[in-house]
Amino acid sequence: MKQVITECNHPIKIWASEIEAEAIRQAQNVANLPIIYRHVALMPDVHAGKGSTIGTVIATKGAVIPSAVGVDIGCGMAAIRLPLRTENLKDVVQLRHSIERSIPTGREGNRSVSDRCGEVLNILGLPPSLESDNKLYKNAALQLGSLGGGNHFIELCTDLDNTLRIMLHSGSRNIGKTLADKHIDKAKGILREKMEDPDLAYLTEDIPEFDAYIRDMLWCQNYALKNRQEMILRVLKDISYHFFRDQRLFSENLLTVNCHHNYCQQETHFGEKVWITRKGAVSAGAGELGIIPGSMGAKSFIVEGLGNPESFCSCSHGAGRKMSRTQARKLFTAQDLIEQTKGIECRKDRAVVDEIPSAYKDIDQVMRDQTDLVKPLYQLKQILCVKGD
């Protein structure tokens, strides 16, 4: 831990060695809320967001803050270790194009619902607040197994032993955003007269809107988890063809990590059951595996949690942005992106310049800032990266 701020109703415990003034101001707004339990924890990758900072762990009693969970409910990471090595790779350009054909990116979805996705959706059922013929759910059926845009990605990486791994980042797609927006608006309406910052409006356990949000939120988190699982299977199929010229799938006993980093759940901390919202943070209980990606072109890590109670058993969810997407687009060019992603097979056009490595914090510093939160197990480096606009 780097510092503690006590000039608010609840302390703010900070693991970041660098943090901008706006992020501190937002954290203080959160720490002054009456529903906060014990303190607010800021991870090493913390930076300003909408309402609350990204890279924050918020413990609450008797209430949750929908906008702190965010609009991409259940967004997170998945990674799987392959029984393959870098020297066995062939044409990585063709492999990238194959993955891009298998997995829709940006706002796109699949043309039809496969039998496997249909089975997953039958298990998930409808989000509690939707009707059976709702167009949003039909779109969600088509988007299961799709990546999205922004900072979402699919990567083929190698560790220091030259073993290959798949790593990807995505969430609950359009249905998560739409349901989140609906509940955020309801929270703002209920607390309209009481909130200095409407983006911190919360729902308390004694009102029906709380139960409605929790049910939809948990559904979206399950959908996001299944979405990442489906994409892993599709990438495995592409890699199978790349290496073996058939569509065999690998054994199911491969080491897999699948973790949220925008989500909320009930946990017990300091002897009390509370709601833990991780907005850009990963659960890091003792022995728990997590994923901390760097930026496109930088190293990433598979980590083991140390179970630090002061962070509510959490760690960072990545390197964290040090400038906004708008700033990055103004400052950098496509040529800058080409230079900073040398040796990586990926898009290098103007549309993804906002994801340039220089727009993010130094991942090595972020890892040094949380040596009391996690232990790195594997260091990964990208070989190829798939992104959508």
Short mmCIF file of C-alpha atoms in Angstrom, two decimals:
data_model
loop_
_atom_site.label_atom_id
_atom_site.label_comp_id
_atom_site.label_asym_id
_atom_site.label_seq_id
_atom_site.Cartn_x
_atom_site.Cartn_y
_atom_site.Cartn_z
CA MET A 1 0.00 0.00 0.00
CA LYS A 2 1.32 3.43 -1.00
CA GLN A 3 -0.83 5.84 1.00
CA VAL A 4 -4.05 6.35 2.96
CA ILE A 5 -6.37 9.34 2.62
CA THR A 6 -8.44 10.02 5.72
CA GLU A 7 -10.03 13.41 4.91
CA CYS A 8 -13.41 11.85 4.10
CA ASN A 9 -16.09 9.82 5.86
CA HIS A 10 -14.27 6.56 5.17
CA PRO A 11 -10.53 6.06 4.51
CA ILE A 12 -9.16 5.55 1.00
CA LYS A 13 -6.33 3.02 0.75
CA ILE A 14 -4.19 3.46 -2.36
CA TRP A 15 -1.82 0.97 -4.00
CA ALA A 16 -1.00 3.20 -7.00
CA SER A 17 2.34 4.98 -7.20
CA GLU A 18 0.79 7.49 -9.60
CA ILE A 19 -2.79 8.79 -9.51
CA GLU A 20 -4.33 11.89 -11.06
CA ALA A 21 -6.24 14.51 -9.05
CA GLU A 22 -9.57 13.68 -10.73
CA ALA A 23 -9.30 10.05 -9.63
CA ILE A 24 -8.69 11.13 -6.03
CA ARG A 25 -11.69 13.46 -6.19
CA GLN A 26 -13.91 10.66 -7.48
CA ALA A 27 -12.65 8.27 -4.82
CA GLN A 28 -13.41 10.82 -2.12
CA ASN A 29 -16.98 11.15 -3.42
CA VAL A 30 -17.37 7.38 -3.11
CA ALA A 31 -15.75 7.29 0.34
CA ASN A 32 -18.24 9.91 1.59
CA LEU A 33 -21.28 7.76 0.76
CA PRO A 34 -23.18 6.48 3.83
CA ILE A 35 -23.34 2.90 2.48
CA ILE A 36 -19.53 2.35 2.41
CA TYR A 37 -18.12 -0.42 4.60
CA ARG A 38 -14.75 0.25 6.30
CA HIS A 39 -12.77 1.86 3.43
CA VAL A 40 -12.35 2.25 -0.34
CA ALA A 41 -9.41 0.45 -2.01
CA LEU A 42 -7.70 1.88 -5.10
CA MET A 43 -5.64 -0.55 -7.16
CA PRO A 44 -2.30 0.27 -8.89
CA ASP A 45 -4.01 0.78 -12.27
CA VAL A 46 -6.56 3.28 -10.92
CA HIS A 47 -7.71 6.12 -13.18
CA ALA A 48 -10.70 8.40 -13.47
CA GLY A 49 -13.92 6.96 -14.85
CA LYS A 50 -17.58 7.92 -14.86
CA GLY A 51 -18.77 8.50 -11.31
CA SER A 52 -16.27 6.22 -9.62
CA THR A 53 -12.69 5.49 -10.57
CA ILE A 54 -11.69 2.47 -12.65
CA GLY A 55 -9.42 0.23 -10.61
CA THR A 56 -11.51 0.51 -7.43
CA VAL A 57 -12.88 -1.95 -4.90
CA ILE A 58 -16.00 -0.71 -3.12
CA ALA A 59 -17.48 -2.58 -0.15
CA THR A 60 -21.06 -1.61 0.71
CA LYS A 61 -23.61 -2.66 3.33
CA GLY A 62 -27.27 -2.94 2.44
CA ALA A 63 -26.90 -1.33 -0.99
CA VAL A 64 -25.11 -1.44 -4.35
CA ILE A 65 -24.10 1.28 -6.85
CA PRO A 66 -25.14 0.15 -10.37
CA SER A 67 -22.91 2.66 -12.18
CA ALA A 68 -19.89 1.48 -10.16
CA VAL A 69 -20.44 -2.02 -11.52
CA GLY A 70 -20.57 -0.29 -14.89
CA VAL A 71 -22.28 -0.78 -18.22
CA ASP A 72 -20.24 -3.81 -19.30
CA ILE A 73 -21.45 -6.05 -16.49
CA GLY A 74 -19.21 -9.07 -16.04
CA CYS A 75 -16.44 -7.80 -18.29
CA GLY A 76 -13.29 -9.79 -17.63
CA MET A 77 -10.50 -12.01 -18.87
CA ALA A 78 -9.99 -15.64 -19.86
CA ALA A 79 -6.75 -17.47 -20.56
CA ILE A 80 -5.84 -21.05 -21.41
CA ARG A 81 -2.45 -22.77 -21.63
CA LEU A 82 -1.89 -24.86 -24.77
CA PRO A 83 0.24 -28.00 -25.15
CA LEU A 84 2.03 -26.21 -28.01
CA ARG A 85 5.17 -24.14 -28.39
CA THR A 86 6.11 -21.06 -30.38
CA GLU A 87 8.45 -22.96 -32.70
CA ASN A 88 5.45 -24.92 -34.00
CA LEU A 89 3.67 -21.78 -35.24
CA LYS A 90 3.21 -21.39 -38.97
CA ASP A 91 1.58 -18.42 -40.69
CA VAL A 92 0.38 -16.10 -37.89
CA VAL A 93 -1.20 -13.71 -40.41
CA GLN A 94 -3.53 -16.44 -41.63
CA LEU A 95 -4.22 -17.53 -38.05
CA ARG A 96 -5.29 -13.99 -37.14
CA HIS A 97 -7.59 -13.79 -40.15
CA SER A 98 -9.04 -17.20 -39.25
CA ILE A 99 -9.87 -16.02 -35.72
CA GLU A 100 -11.38 -12.81 -37.09
CA ARG A 101 -13.65 -14.91 -39.34
CA SER A 102 -14.72 -17.12 -36.42
CA ILE A 103 -15.43 -14.39 -33.88
CA PRO A 104 -17.46 -11.26 -34.71
CA THR A 105 -15.89 -8.00 -33.50
CA GLY A 106 -17.13 -4.47 -32.90
CA ARG A 107 -20.94 -4.33 -32.74
CA GLU A 108 -21.35 -7.42 -34.88
CA GLY A 109 -22.90 -10.72 -33.87
CA ASN A 110 -23.19 -14.16 -35.43
CA ARG A 111 -25.44 -14.72 -38.43
CA SER A 112 -27.24 -17.53 -36.62
CA VAL A 113 -27.30 -19.24 -33.23
CA SER A 114 -25.27 -22.46 -33.16
CA ASP A 115 -26.50 -25.56 -31.34
CA ARG A 116 -23.83 -25.07 -28.66
CA CYS A 117 -24.80 -21.44 -28.05
CA GLY A 118 -28.46 -22.42 -28.05
CA GLU A 119 -27.79 -24.92 -25.27
CA VAL A 120 -25.96 -22.27 -23.23
CA LEU A 121 -28.84 -19.83 -23.60
CA ASN A 122 -31.35 -22.50 -22.59
CA ILE A 123 -29.38 -22.98 -19.38
CA LEU A 124 -29.08 -19.24 -18.73
CA GLY A 125 -32.72 -18.56 -19.47
CA LEU A 126 -34.09 -15.06 -19.93
CA PRO A 127 -32.81 -12.10 -17.95
CA PRO A 128 -35.45 -11.70 -15.23
CA SER A 129 -36.64 -8.30 -16.48
CA LEU A 130 -37.19 -9.32 -20.13
CA GLU A 131 -40.12 -10.78 -22.02
CA SER A 132 -39.71 -13.99 -24.03
CA ASP A 133 -39.99 -12.20 -27.38
CA ASN A 134 -37.69 -9.33 -26.45
CA LYS A 135 -35.45 -8.16 -29.34
CA LEU A 136 -32.64 -7.48 -26.88
CA TYR A 137 -32.50 -11.14 -25.90
CA LYS A 138 -32.58 -12.25 -29.52
CA ASN A 139 -29.62 -9.98 -30.20
CA ALA A 140 -27.84 -11.41 -27.14
CA ALA A 141 -28.30 -14.88 -28.59
CA LEU A 142 -26.55 -13.76 -31.77
CA GLN A 143 -23.79 -11.95 -29.86
CA LEU A 144 -22.83 -14.93 -27.67
CA GLY A 145 -19.29 -15.73 -28.78
CA SER A 146 -18.51 -12.20 -30.02
CA LEU A 147 -15.74 -9.86 -28.91
CA GLY A 148 -16.95 -6.27 -29.06
CA GLY A 149 -14.69 -3.25 -29.50
CA GLY A 150 -12.76 -0.73 -27.44
CA ASN A 151 -10.13 -2.41 -25.30
CA HIS A 152 -11.53 -5.92 -25.85
CA PHE A 153 -9.10 -8.29 -27.51
CA ILE A 154 -8.09 -11.86 -28.32
CA GLU A 155 -4.39 -12.70 -28.13
CA LEU A 156 -2.09 -15.60 -28.75
CA CYS A 157 0.77 -15.25 -26.28
CA THR A 158 3.93 -17.05 -25.28
CA ASP A 159 5.31 -17.42 -21.78
CA LEU A 160 8.99 -17.39 -20.84
CA ASP A 161 9.20 -21.14 -21.58
CA ASN A 162 7.83 -20.59 -25.12
CA THR A 163 4.55 -22.31 -24.27
CA LEU A 164 1.58 -20.84 -26.13
CA ARG A 165 -1.51 -19.43 -24.44
CA ILE A 166 -4.78 -17.93 -25.56
CA MET A 167 -5.87 -14.81 -23.68
CA LEU A 168 -8.98 -12.73 -24.28
CA HIS A 169 -10.94 -9.84 -22.81
CA SER A 170 -14.68 -9.27 -23.22
CA GLY A 171 -17.95 -8.93 -21.32
CA SER A 172 -21.73 -9.06 -21.57
CA ARG A 173 -21.99 -7.21 -24.90
CA ASN A 174 -25.02 -5.06 -25.75
CA ILE A 175 -27.46 -6.79 -23.42
CA GLY A 176 -25.22 -6.01 -20.43
CA LYS A 177 -24.99 -2.34 -21.39
CA THR A 178 -28.70 -1.97 -22.06
CA LEU A 179 -29.77 -3.60 -18.80
CA ALA A 180 -27.13 -1.66 -16.86
CA ASP A 181 -28.30 1.65 -18.32
CA LYS A 182 -31.89 0.85 -17.36
CA HIS A 183 -31.03 0.17 -13.72
CA ILE A 184 -28.59 3.10 -13.47
CA ASP A 185 -31.39 5.41 -14.64
CA LYS A 186 -33.74 3.94 -12.02
CA ALA A 187 -31.19 4.50 -9.26
CA LYS A 188 -30.67 8.09 -10.38
CA GLY A 189 -34.43 8.68 -10.36
CA ILE A 190 -34.87 7.31 -6.85
CA LEU A 191 -32.05 9.42 -5.35
CA ARG A 192 -32.42 12.46 -7.60
CA GLU A 193 -32.70 14.96 -4.75
CA LYS A 194 -30.01 13.40 -2.53
CA MET A 195 -26.98 12.93 -4.77
CA GLU A 196 -24.27 15.47 -5.50
CA ASP A 197 -23.00 13.11 -8.21
CA PRO A 198 -25.92 11.23 -9.84
CA ASP A 199 -23.47 8.63 -11.21
CA LEU A 200 -23.04 7.37 -7.63
CA ALA A 201 -26.76 6.76 -7.10
CA TYR A 202 -27.33 3.53 -5.19
CA LEU A 203 -30.12 1.03 -4.60
CA THR A 204 -30.85 -0.15 -1.07
CA GLU A 205 -31.89 -3.68 -0.11
CA ASP A 206 -35.31 -2.55 1.18
CA ILE A 207 -36.71 -1.59 -2.25
CA PRO A 208 -37.83 -3.84 -5.13
CA GLU A 209 -35.51 -2.06 -7.58
CA PHE A 210 -32.56 -3.52 -5.68
CA ASP A 211 -33.73 -7.10 -6.19
CA ALA A 212 -34.50 -6.42 -9.86
CA TYR A 213 -31.00 -5.07 -10.43
CA ILE A 214 -29.26 -7.92 -8.61
CA ARG A 215 -31.15 -10.54 -10.65
CA ASP A 216 -30.29 -8.89 -13.98
CA MET A 217 -26.70 -8.20 -12.89
CA LEU A 218 -26.07 -11.83 -11.96
CA TRP A 219 -27.57 -12.97 -15.26
CA CYS A 220 -25.27 -10.62 -17.19
CA GLN A 221 -22.24 -11.83 -15.24
CA ASN A 222 -23.07 -15.43 -16.15
CA TYR A 223 -23.61 -14.42 -19.78
CA ALA A 224 -20.20 -12.70 -19.87
CA LEU A 225 -18.53 -15.79 -18.44
CA LYS A 226 -20.18 -18.02 -21.06
CA ASN A 227 -19.34 -15.53 -23.81
CA ARG A 228 -15.61 -15.84 -22.99
CA GLN A 229 -15.88 -19.63 -22.81
CA GLU A 230 -17.47 -19.75 -26.25
CA MET A 231 -14.74 -17.58 -27.75
CA ILE A 232 -12.04 -19.77 -26.20
CA LEU A 233 -13.62 -22.80 -27.88
CA ARG A 234 -13.68 -21.04 -31.26
CA VAL A 235 -10.05 -19.99 -30.99
CA LEU A 236 -9.10 -23.56 -30.01
CA LYS A 237 -10.83 -24.76 -33.15
CA ASP A 238 -8.88 -22.29 -35.31
CA ILE A 239 -5.60 -23.22 -33.64
CA SER A 240 -6.38 -26.93 -34.09
CA TYR A 241 -6.72 -26.39 -37.81
CA HIS A 242 -3.61 -24.19 -37.89
CA PHE A 243 -1.46 -26.88 -36.28
CA PHE A 244 -3.13 -30.13 -37.31
CA ARG A 245 -5.22 -29.26 -40.39
CA ASP A 246 -8.34 -30.62 -38.76
CA GLN A 247 -10.85 -29.34 -36.21
CA ARG A 248 -9.97 -31.46 -33.20
CA LEU A 249 -10.40 -29.73 -29.84
CA PHE A 250 -7.83 -30.01 -27.10
CA SER A 251 -8.31 -31.90 -23.86
CA GLU A 252 -10.58 -30.19 -21.34
CA ASN A 253 -7.93 -30.43 -18.59
CA LEU A 254 -5.95 -27.46 -19.94
CA LEU A 255 -5.17 -24.81 -17.33
CA THR A 256 -7.92 -22.23 -17.74
CA VAL A 257 -8.56 -18.94 -15.90
CA ASN A 258 -11.84 -17.07 -16.42
CA CYS A 259 -12.34 -14.05 -14.14
CA HIS A 260 -14.55 -10.97 -14.04
CA HIS A 261 -13.15 -7.53 -13.35
CA ASN A 262 -16.34 -5.41 -13.60
CA TYR A 263 -18.82 -7.04 -11.26
CA CYS A 264 -20.46 -7.24 -7.86
CA GLN A 265 -21.07 -10.12 -5.47
CA GLN A 266 -21.62 -10.83 -1.78
CA GLU A 267 -18.50 -11.76 0.17
CA THR A 268 -17.43 -11.91 3.80
CA HIS A 269 -14.73 -9.47 4.88
CA PHE A 270 -13.59 -8.61 8.40
CA GLY A 271 -16.28 -10.97 9.70
CA GLU A 272 -19.24 -9.34 7.93
CA LYS A 273 -21.15 -10.20 4.76
CA VAL A 274 -21.05 -7.22 2.38
CA TRP A 275 -21.44 -6.40 -1.29
CA ILE A 276 -18.09 -6.11 -3.05
CA THR A 277 -18.02 -4.14 -6.29
CA ARG A 278 -14.84 -4.52 -8.30
CA LYS A 279 -14.81 -1.79 -10.94
CA GLY A 280 -11.71 -2.66 -12.92
CA ALA A 281 -10.31 -5.02 -10.28
CA VAL A 282 -9.82 -8.78 -9.96
CA SER A 283 -10.55 -11.07 -7.04
CA ALA A 284 -7.22 -12.15 -5.52
CA GLY A 285 -8.05 -14.45 -2.63
CA ALA A 286 -5.24 -16.61 -1.27
CA GLY A 287 -4.26 -19.07 -4.01
CA GLU A 288 -6.84 -17.71 -6.47
CA LEU A 289 -5.68 -17.36 -10.09
CA GLY A 290 -6.15 -14.09 -11.96
CA ILE A 291 -5.11 -12.31 -15.15
CA ILE A 292 -3.46 -8.88 -15.34
CA PRO A 293 -2.95 -7.83 -18.98
CA GLY A 294 -0.65 -5.07 -20.13
CA SER A 295 -1.46 -2.96 -23.17
CA MET A 296 -1.37 -4.18 -26.79
CA GLY A 297 2.34 -4.72 -27.32
CA ALA A 298 3.31 -5.03 -23.65
CA LYS A 299 3.68 -8.04 -21.37
CA SER A 300 0.84 -9.59 -19.33
CA PHE A 301 0.70 -11.80 -16.24
CA ILE A 302 -1.09 -14.82 -14.82
CA VAL A 303 -1.05 -14.27 -11.06
CA GLU A 304 -1.89 -15.99 -7.80
CA GLY A 305 -3.74 -13.98 -5.17
CA LEU A 306 -2.25 -13.44 -1.72
CA GLY A 307 -5.58 -12.76 0.00
CA ASN A 308 -4.70 -9.32 1.38
CA PRO A 309 -7.70 -8.27 3.52
CA GLU A 310 -6.92 -4.55 3.18
CA SER A 311 -7.65 -4.69 -0.57
CA PHE A 312 -10.72 -6.85 0.09
CA CYS A 313 -8.67 -9.66 -1.50
CA SER A 314 -8.33 -7.84 -4.83
CA CYS A 315 -5.69 -6.70 -7.33
CA SER A 316 -5.46 -4.60 -10.49
CA HIS A 317 -7.23 -5.65 -13.69
CA GLY A 318 -4.52 -4.43 -16.05
CA ALA A 319 -2.05 -1.65 -16.67
CA GLY A 320 -4.70 1.09 -16.56
CA ARG A 321 -4.98 4.04 -18.90
CA LYS A 322 -2.84 7.12 -18.32
CA MET A 323 -4.65 9.14 -21.00
CA SER A 324 -8.15 9.11 -22.47
CA ARG A 325 -8.97 7.60 -25.84
CA THR A 326 -9.54 11.10 -27.24
CA GLN A 327 -6.13 12.25 -26.01
CA ALA A 328 -4.45 9.19 -27.49
CA ARG A 329 -6.05 9.74 -30.89
CA LYS A 330 -4.84 13.35 -30.91
CA LEU A 331 -1.33 12.55 -29.76
CA PHE A 332 -0.46 9.40 -31.72
CA THR A 333 -0.58 8.30 -35.34
CA ALA A 334 -0.92 4.97 -37.08
CA GLN A 335 2.83 5.07 -37.67
CA ASP A 336 3.37 5.38 -33.90
CA LEU A 337 1.20 2.30 -33.44
CA ILE A 338 3.21 0.38 -36.03
CA GLU A 339 6.44 1.22 -34.22
CA GLN A 340 5.12 0.33 -30.77
CA THR A 341 3.70 -3.03 -31.87
CA LYS A 342 6.69 -4.31 -33.84
CA GLY A 343 6.82 -8.08 -33.92
CA ILE A 344 3.11 -8.49 -33.12
CA GLU A 345 0.60 -9.57 -35.75
CA CYS A 346 -2.30 -7.16 -35.19
CA ARG A 347 -4.27 -4.32 -36.68
CA LYS A 348 -2.11 -1.23 -37.03
CA ASP A 349 -4.60 1.25 -38.50
CA ARG A 350 -5.87 4.60 -37.29
CA ALA A 351 -9.10 3.13 -35.89
CA VAL A 352 -7.25 1.38 -33.03
CA VAL A 353 -4.64 4.06 -32.26
CA ASP A 354 -6.41 4.77 -28.93
CA GLU A 355 -5.15 1.34 -27.79
CA ILE A 356 -1.49 2.19 -28.40
CA PRO A 357 0.82 1.01 -25.55
CA SER A 358 1.85 4.59 -24.69
CA ALA A 359 -1.74 5.37 -23.69
CA TYR A 360 -1.37 2.94 -20.76
CA LYS A 361 0.62 2.90 -17.54
CA ASP A 362 3.84 0.91 -17.27
CA ILE A 363 2.75 -2.65 -16.46
CA ASP A 364 6.04 -3.35 -14.65
CA GLN A 365 5.37 -0.46 -12.25
CA VAL A 366 1.80 -1.62 -11.75
CA MET A 367 3.10 -5.07 -10.77
CA ARG A 368 5.68 -3.58 -8.39
CA ASP A 369 2.91 -1.62 -6.71
CA GLN A 370 0.98 -4.77 -5.77
CA THR A 371 3.59 -7.21 -4.49
CA ASP A 372 1.46 -7.52 -1.33
CA LEU A 373 -1.64 -8.43 -3.38
CA VAL A 374 -0.48 -11.02 -5.91
CA LYS A 375 2.40 -13.27 -6.88
CA PRO A 376 3.18 -13.46 -10.63
CA LEU A 377 3.18 -17.05 -11.90
CA TYR A 378 3.63 -16.57 -15.65
CA GLN A 379 4.77 -13.65 -17.76
CA LEU A 380 3.20 -13.53 -21.22
CA LYS A 381 4.10 -11.72 -24.44
CA GLN A 382 1.75 -11.26 -27.41
CA ILE A 383 2.38 -12.92 -30.76
CA LEU A 384 -0.88 -11.87 -32.35
CA CYS A 385 -3.79 -9.68 -31.27
CA VAL A 386 -7.35 -9.43 -32.62
CA LYS A 387 -9.29 -6.24 -31.92
CA GLY A 388 -12.53 -4.62 -33.07
CA ASP A 389 -13.36 -0.95 -33.54
#
